[in-house]
XYZ file of C-alpha atoms in Angstrom:
490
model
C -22.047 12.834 -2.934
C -22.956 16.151 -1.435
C -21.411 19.057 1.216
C -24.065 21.424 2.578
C -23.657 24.018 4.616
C -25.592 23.099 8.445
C -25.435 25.916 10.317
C -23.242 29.229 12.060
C -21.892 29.776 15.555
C -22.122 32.866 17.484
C -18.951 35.310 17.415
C -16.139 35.708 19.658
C -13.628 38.675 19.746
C -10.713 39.551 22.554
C -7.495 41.025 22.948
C -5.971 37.657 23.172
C -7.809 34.855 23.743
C -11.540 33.182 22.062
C -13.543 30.418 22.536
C -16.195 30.061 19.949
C -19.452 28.578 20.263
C -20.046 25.808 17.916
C -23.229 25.772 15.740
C -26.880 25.029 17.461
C -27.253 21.123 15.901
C -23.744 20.223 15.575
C -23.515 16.757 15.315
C -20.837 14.230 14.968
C -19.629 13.563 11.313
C -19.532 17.242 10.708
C -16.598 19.363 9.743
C -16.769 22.482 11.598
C -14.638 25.044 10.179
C -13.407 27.972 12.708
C -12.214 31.039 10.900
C -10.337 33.567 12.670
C -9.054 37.201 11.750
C -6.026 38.668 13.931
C -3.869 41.166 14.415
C -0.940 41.386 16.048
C 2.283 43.764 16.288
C 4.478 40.641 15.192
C 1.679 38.982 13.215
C 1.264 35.594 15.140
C -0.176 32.494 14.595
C -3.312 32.056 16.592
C -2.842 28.738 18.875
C -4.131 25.337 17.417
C -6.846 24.407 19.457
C -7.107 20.922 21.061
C -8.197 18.311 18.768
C -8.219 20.447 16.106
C -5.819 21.262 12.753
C -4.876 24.419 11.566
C -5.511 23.886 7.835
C -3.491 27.076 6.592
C -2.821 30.819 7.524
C -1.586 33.867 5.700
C -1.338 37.262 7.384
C -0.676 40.107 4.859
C -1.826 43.510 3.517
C 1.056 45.199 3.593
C 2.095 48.304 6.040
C 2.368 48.344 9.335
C -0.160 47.108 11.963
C -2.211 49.729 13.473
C -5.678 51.618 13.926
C -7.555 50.058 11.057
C -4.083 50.158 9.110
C -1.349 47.527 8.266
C -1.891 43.411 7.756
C -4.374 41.159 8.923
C -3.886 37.285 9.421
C -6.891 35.044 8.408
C -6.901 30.925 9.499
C -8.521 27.848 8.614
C -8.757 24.987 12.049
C -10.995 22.264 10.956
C -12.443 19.771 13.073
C -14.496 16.186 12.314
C -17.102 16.759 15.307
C -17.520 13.068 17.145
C -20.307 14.560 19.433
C -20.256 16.232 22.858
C -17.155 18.368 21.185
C -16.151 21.361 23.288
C -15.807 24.752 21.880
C -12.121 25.259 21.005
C -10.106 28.033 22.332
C -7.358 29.289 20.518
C -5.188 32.630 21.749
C -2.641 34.898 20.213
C 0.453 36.391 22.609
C -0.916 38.589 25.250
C 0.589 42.239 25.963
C 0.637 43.575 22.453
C -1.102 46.806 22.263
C -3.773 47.003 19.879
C -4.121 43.051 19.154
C -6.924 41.300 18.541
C -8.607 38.000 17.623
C -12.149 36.732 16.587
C -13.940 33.758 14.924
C -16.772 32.274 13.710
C -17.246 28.670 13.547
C -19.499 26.801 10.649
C -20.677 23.324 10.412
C -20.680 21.349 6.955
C -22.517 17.864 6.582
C -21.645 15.299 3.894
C -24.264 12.892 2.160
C -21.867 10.128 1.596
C -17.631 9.256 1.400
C -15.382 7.882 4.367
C -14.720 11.015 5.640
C -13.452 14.610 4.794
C -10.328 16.235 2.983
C -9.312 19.750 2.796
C -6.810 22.108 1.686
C -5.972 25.661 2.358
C -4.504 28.831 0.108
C -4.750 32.498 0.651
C -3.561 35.616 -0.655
C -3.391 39.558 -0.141
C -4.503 42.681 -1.160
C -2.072 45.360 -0.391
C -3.949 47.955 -2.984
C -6.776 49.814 -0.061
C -9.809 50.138 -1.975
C -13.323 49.108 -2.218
C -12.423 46.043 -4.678
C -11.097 43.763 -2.814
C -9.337 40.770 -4.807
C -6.672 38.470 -3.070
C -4.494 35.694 -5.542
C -3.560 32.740 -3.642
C -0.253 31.508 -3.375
C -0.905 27.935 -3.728
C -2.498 26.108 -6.323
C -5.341 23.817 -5.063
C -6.884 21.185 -6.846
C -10.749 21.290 -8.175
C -13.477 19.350 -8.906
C -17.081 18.759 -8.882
C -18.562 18.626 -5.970
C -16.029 21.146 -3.945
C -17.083 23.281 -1.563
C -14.939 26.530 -0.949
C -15.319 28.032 2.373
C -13.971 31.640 1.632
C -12.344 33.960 4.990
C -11.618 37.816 4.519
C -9.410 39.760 7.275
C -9.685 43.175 6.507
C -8.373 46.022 8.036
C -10.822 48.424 8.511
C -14.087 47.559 10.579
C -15.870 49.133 8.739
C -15.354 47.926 5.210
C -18.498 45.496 5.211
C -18.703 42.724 2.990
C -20.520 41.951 -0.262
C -20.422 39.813 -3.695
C -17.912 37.623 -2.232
C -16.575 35.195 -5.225
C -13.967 33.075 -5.932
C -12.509 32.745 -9.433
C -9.975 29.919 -10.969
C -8.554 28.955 -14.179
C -11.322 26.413 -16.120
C -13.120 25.785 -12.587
C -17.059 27.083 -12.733
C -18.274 27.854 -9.354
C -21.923 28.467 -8.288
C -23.625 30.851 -5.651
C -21.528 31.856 -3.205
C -23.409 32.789 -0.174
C -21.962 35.110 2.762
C -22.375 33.462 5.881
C -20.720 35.773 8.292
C -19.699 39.687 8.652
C -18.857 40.978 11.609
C -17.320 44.397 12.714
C -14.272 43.586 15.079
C -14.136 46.559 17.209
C -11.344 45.200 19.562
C -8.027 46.585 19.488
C -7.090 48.069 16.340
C -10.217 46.750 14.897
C -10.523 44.105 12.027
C -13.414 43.220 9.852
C -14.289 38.926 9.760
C -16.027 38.034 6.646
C -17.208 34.564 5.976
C -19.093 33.248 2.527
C -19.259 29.443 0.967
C -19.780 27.922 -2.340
C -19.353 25.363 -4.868
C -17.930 23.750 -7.731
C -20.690 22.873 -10.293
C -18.048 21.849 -12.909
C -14.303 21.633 -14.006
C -11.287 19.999 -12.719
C -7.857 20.358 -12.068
C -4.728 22.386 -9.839
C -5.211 25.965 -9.890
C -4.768 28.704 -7.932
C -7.927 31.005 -7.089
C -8.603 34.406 -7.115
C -10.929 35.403 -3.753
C -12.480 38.647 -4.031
C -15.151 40.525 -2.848
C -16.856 44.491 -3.060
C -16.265 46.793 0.366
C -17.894 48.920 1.509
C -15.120 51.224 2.222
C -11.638 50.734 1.367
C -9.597 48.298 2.796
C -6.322 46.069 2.636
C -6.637 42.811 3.915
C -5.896 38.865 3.395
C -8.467 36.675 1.778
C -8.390 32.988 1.732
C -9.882 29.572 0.499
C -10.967 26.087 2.065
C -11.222 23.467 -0.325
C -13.349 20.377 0.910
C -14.080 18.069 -0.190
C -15.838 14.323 0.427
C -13.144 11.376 0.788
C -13.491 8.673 -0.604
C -10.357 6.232 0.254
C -10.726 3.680 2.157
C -8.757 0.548 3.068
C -10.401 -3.451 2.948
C -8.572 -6.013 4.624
C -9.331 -9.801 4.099
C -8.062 -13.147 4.605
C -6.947 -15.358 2.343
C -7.713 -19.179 1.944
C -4.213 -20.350 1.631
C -2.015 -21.900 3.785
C 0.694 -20.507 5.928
C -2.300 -17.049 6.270
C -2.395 -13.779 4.338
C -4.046 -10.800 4.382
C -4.888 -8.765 1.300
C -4.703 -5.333 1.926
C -6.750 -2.587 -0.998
C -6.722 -0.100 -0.810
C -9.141 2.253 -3.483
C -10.656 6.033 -4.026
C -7.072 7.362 -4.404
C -7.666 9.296 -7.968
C -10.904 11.534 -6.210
C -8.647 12.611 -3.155
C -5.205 13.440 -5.875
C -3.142 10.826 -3.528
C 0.367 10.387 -4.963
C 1.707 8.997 -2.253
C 0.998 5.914 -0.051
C 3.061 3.923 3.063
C 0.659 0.730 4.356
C 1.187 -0.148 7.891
C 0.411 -3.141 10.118
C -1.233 -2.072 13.802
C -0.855 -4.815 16.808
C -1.898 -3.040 20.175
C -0.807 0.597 19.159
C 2.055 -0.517 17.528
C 2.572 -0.178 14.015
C 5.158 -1.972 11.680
C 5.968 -1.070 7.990
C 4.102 -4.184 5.762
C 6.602 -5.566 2.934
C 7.306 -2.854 0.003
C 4.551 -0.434 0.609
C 6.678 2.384 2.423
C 6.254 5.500 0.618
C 4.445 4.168 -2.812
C 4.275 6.705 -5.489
C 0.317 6.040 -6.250
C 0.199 9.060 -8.847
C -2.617 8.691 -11.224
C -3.837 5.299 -9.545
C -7.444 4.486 -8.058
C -6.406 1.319 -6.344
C -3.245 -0.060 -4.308
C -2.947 -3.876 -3.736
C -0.678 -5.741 -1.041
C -0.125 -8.583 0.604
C 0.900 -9.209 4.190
C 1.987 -12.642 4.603
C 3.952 -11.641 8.195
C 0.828 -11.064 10.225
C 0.764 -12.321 14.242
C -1.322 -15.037 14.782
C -4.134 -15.364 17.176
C -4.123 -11.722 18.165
C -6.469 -8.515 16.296
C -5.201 -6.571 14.025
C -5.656 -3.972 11.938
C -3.906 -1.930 8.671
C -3.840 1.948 8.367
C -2.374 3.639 5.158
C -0.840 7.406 5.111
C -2.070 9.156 2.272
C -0.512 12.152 1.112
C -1.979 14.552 -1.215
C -0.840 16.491 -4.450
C -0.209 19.440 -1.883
C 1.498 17.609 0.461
C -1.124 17.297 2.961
C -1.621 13.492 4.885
C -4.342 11.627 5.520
C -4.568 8.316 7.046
C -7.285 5.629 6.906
C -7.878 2.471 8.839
C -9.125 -0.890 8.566
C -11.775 -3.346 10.094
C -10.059 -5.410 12.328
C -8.860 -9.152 11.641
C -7.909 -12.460 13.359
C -5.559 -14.947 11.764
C -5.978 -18.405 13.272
C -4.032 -21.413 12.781
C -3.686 -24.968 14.354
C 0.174 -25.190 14.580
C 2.798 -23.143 14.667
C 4.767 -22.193 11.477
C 7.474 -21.915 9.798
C 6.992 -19.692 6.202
C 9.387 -18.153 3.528
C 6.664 -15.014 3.450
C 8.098 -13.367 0.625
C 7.132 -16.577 -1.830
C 4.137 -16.772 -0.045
C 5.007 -21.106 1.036
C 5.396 -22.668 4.555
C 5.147 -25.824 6.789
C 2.848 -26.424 10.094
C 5.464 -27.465 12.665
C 5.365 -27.837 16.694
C 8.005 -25.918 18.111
C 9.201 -28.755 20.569
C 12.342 -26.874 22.257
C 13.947 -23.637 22.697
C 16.249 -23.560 25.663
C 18.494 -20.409 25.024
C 19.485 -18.167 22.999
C 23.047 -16.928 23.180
C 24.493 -13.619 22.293
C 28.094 -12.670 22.375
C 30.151 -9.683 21.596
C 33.073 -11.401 19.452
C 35.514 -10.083 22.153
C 39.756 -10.423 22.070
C 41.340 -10.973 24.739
C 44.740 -9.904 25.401
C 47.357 -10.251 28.542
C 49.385 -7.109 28.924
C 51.690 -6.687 31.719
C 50.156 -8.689 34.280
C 46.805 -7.259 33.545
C 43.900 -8.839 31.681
C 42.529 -6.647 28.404
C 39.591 -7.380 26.614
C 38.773 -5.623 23.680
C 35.097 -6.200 22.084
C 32.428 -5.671 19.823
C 28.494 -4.539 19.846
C 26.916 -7.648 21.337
C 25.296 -9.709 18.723
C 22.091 -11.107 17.476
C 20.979 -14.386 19.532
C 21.664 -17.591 18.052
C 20.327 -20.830 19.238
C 19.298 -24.404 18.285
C 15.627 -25.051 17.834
C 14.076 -28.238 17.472
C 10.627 -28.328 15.822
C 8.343 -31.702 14.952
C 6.494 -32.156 11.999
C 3.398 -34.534 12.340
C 2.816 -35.537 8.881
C 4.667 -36.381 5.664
C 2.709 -33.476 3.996
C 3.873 -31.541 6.400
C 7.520 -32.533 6.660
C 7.816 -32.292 3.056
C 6.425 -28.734 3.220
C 9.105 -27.446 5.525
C 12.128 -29.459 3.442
C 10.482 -27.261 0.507
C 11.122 -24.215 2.745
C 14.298 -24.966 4.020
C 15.468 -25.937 0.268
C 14.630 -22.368 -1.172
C 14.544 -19.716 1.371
C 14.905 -15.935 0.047
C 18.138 -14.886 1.179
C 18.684 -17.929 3.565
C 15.862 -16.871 5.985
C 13.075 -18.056 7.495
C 10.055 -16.648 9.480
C 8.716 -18.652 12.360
C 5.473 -18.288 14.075
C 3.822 -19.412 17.130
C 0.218 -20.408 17.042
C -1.065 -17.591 19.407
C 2.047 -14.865 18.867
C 4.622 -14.887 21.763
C 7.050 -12.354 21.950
C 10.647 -13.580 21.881
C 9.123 -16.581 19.668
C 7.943 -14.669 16.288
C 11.197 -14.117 14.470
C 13.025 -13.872 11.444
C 16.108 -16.329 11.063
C 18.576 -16.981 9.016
C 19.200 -20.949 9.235
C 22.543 -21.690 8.471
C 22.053 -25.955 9.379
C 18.908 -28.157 9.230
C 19.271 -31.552 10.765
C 16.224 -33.774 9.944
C 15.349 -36.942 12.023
C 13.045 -39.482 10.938
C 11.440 -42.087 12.638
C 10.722 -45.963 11.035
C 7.506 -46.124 12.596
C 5.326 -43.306 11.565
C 5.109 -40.103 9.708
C 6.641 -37.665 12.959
C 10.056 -36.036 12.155
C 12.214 -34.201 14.219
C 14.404 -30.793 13.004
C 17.120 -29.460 14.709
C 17.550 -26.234 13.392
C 20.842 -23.939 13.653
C 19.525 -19.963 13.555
C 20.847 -16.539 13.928
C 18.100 -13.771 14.676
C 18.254 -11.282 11.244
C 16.391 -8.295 9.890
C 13.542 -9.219 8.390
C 13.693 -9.790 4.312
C 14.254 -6.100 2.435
C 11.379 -4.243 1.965
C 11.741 -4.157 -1.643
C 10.693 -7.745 -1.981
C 6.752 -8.010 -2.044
C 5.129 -10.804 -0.315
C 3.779 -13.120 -2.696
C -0.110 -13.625 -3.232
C -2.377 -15.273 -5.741
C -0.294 -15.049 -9.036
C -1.784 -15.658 -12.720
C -0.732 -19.091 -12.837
C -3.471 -19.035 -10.119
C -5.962 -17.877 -12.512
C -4.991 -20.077 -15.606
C -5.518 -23.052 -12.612
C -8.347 -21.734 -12.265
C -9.859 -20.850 -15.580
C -9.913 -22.395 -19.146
C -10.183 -19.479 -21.439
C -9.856 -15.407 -21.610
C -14.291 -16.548 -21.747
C -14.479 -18.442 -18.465
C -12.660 -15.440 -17.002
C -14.765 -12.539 -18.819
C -18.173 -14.323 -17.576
C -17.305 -15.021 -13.943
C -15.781 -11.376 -13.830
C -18.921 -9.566 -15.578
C -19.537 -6.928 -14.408
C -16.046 -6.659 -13.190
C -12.739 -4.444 -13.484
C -9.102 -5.971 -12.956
C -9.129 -4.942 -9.337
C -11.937 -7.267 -8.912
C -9.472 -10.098 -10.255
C -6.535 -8.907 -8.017
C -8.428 -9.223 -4.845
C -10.120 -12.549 -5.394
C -9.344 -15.442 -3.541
C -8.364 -18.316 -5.859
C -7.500 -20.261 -2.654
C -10.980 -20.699 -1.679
């Protein structure tokens, strides 16, 4: 896995407003990185531009803005280029005497990873001289394989740029290379310095130490981008069981310092929370396993986890798309993972009402009532078989928290519920296998999230294998996540 440095876009300066050019060759997959220096009377942020995120900022320097005098802001927007991108405009409030703006964008490619991750710190130097050094604020974490794209913001234009470094606590970094430095002779003037490097070795959360040699003396703000390769990504299959699953793993958490995760089912746009994985404290884990055993049937869908980082910083991945099909309807107790193929055969109505009082006082009629409830109704589903009857007695018998989760074959809205089933009436017939079940429901939340759907369990594996041997030679070369995500159902 390797960042390189691609190529440099021409540089933009105004009183107010840019639009950078990005790199000749820029290509999608590639991160470009704008970095902008401004100054402004009440320091502001320079706009986000569209499709783009501001990665981190810092104005500082100390004094008060002015003719090559007083603070400098520096800024990080990154960008993953798709292809055909636009060049980004960004703008700082107009009217402010003596403001400026400029950037310079840079492109990055990767060799390998799902996709990129950054993080941002800066720092000042409030001491005008020709040794410029700038501690950041925030600790970043390091490790092999980093690239650290380095912006300066000075205050004088014409304090050029040289032996631009970056220094950290038990990090070793190798060349760093100046890629931009440009006068800024708009306004009160500004100098934009640009430089990138690496990490050749070392690990860990430090803050760094940006400096650099002037040519003449200057205050300014210096600052870091971290990037770095991701490697997370999220695998969804099916499972060969019966009522369907999907196993969700996701892995490459430990590279990217993840330390927390929230899994989420998609269906059209919309997304919906899948059973205890809101908010997962992942710290010091690789891999994340779950099971969603309340997927739609007969419709795509896909999973996308939110990552966040040891800084605080989100991420989110998605998954291939996937298809559960069935040849009945259902009726499942998701959380232990059983459930029964049923027709649904009738559901006339469902009836709300708001448990209302209803009083006669002088000669006038007063009702007094409640929220209007959950729907309750009477459904009548047929089982076809005595495998299949028996299933759904199983369910009925042992239901987590009294309810139930019922499925149509091809999801219909109003149909796909959770119910709590507070009377089953079961009628046979003498003359073959087909029963009938009336069943008395109230719509309810769906079981807490706290209770993780069930999937294969290690009763599953001792079905499946006769020794700790069997298991060590059909898992060699393996790892335990390998035996968490295989399907014993198949």
């Amino acid at each position: 896995m390797t960042i390189s440095y691609s190529a440099v876009g021409a540089a933009a300066s105004h009183a107010d407003t840019i639009t950078p050019a990005l790199p000749a060759g820029a290509a999608a997959g590639q991160l470009a990185v704008l970095v902008v220096v401004s100054g402004h009377t009440d320091g502001s942020t320079p706009s986000t531009p569209s499709g783009w995120t501001n990665a981190g900022s810092l104005s500082g320097g100390g004094g008060t803005f002015g003719a090559g005098t007083g603070p400098r802001r520096v800024t990080f927007f990154v960008r993953e280029l798709v292809g055909g991108d636009a060049a980004p405009t960004t703008a700082i409030p107009s009217g402010s005497a003596g403001s400026h703006i400029a950037g310079r964008i840079i492109s990055l490619s990767r060799s390998a990873g799902t996709g990129w991750r950054w993080g941002a710190a800066a720092g000042e130097d409030t001491s005008s001289g020709t040794g410029f050094s700038a501690v950041s604020s925030t600790s970043l974490t390091w490790a092999a394989g980093d690239v650290a794209v380095l912006g300066y913001g000075l205050a004088s234009s014409s304090a050029s740029v040289s032996a631009e470094a970056i220094a950290a606590t038990g990090i070793t970094y190798g060349t760093v290379t100046e890629r931009v430095d440009d006068s800024i002779a708009t306004g009160h003037t500004a100098r934009l310095a640009v430089a990138t490097g690496s990490v050749s070795s070392g690990s860990g959360t430090q803050a760094a130490t940006v400096s650099a040699t002037l040519a003449a003396a200057s205050i300014g703000v210096g600052g870091v981008l971290r990037v770095r390769e991701a490697s997370a990504a999220l695998a969804v299959s099916a499972q060969t069981v019966f009522p369907p699953r999907n196993l969700l793993s996701l892995t490459g958490m430990l590279a990217e310092d993840i330390t927390t995760v929230s899994l989420s089912r998609r269906v059209s746009g919309a997304l919906t929370a899948v059973r205890a994985s809101t908010d997962v404290d992942v710290t010091g884990q690789n891999a994340l396993v779950r099971v969603d055993a309340e997927q739609p049937f007969g419709v795509a869908v896909d999973y996308q986890a939110v990552l966040t980082d040891i800084n605080g910083v989100q991420w989110s991945v998605t998954s291939a798309q996937i298809t559960s099909t069935v040849s009945s309807d259902v009726i499942s107790d998701a959380v232990r993972g059983i459930g029964a193929a049923v027709i649904i055969q009738s559901w006339p109505s469902k009836k709300r009402d708001r448990g209302a009082s209803v009083y006669t006082v002088g000669g006038r009629i007063v009702v007094v009532s409640r929220p209007r409830s959950g729907a309750q109704a009477t459904i009548t589903v047929r089982t076809m078989t005595t495998a299949d009857g028996d299933a759904l007695q199983s369910v009925l018998d042992s239901l987590t928290e009294g309810v139930l989760l019922i499925r149509k074959q091809t999801t219909m809205e109003g149909v796909d519920n959770h119910l709590a089933v507070v009377a089953d009436t079961e009628d046979r017939r003498w003359f073959d296998e087909m029963r009938y079940w009336q069943l008395e429901a109230y719509e309810t939340e769906p079981w807490p999230d706290a209770l993780e759907a069930a999937g294969f369990t290690l009763q599953d594996i001792a079905d499946n294998f006769t020794s700790l041997q069997d298991l060590a030679d059909a898992f060699t070369p393996g790892t335990l996540l390998d035996i968490a995500t295989f399907d014993f159902g198949a």
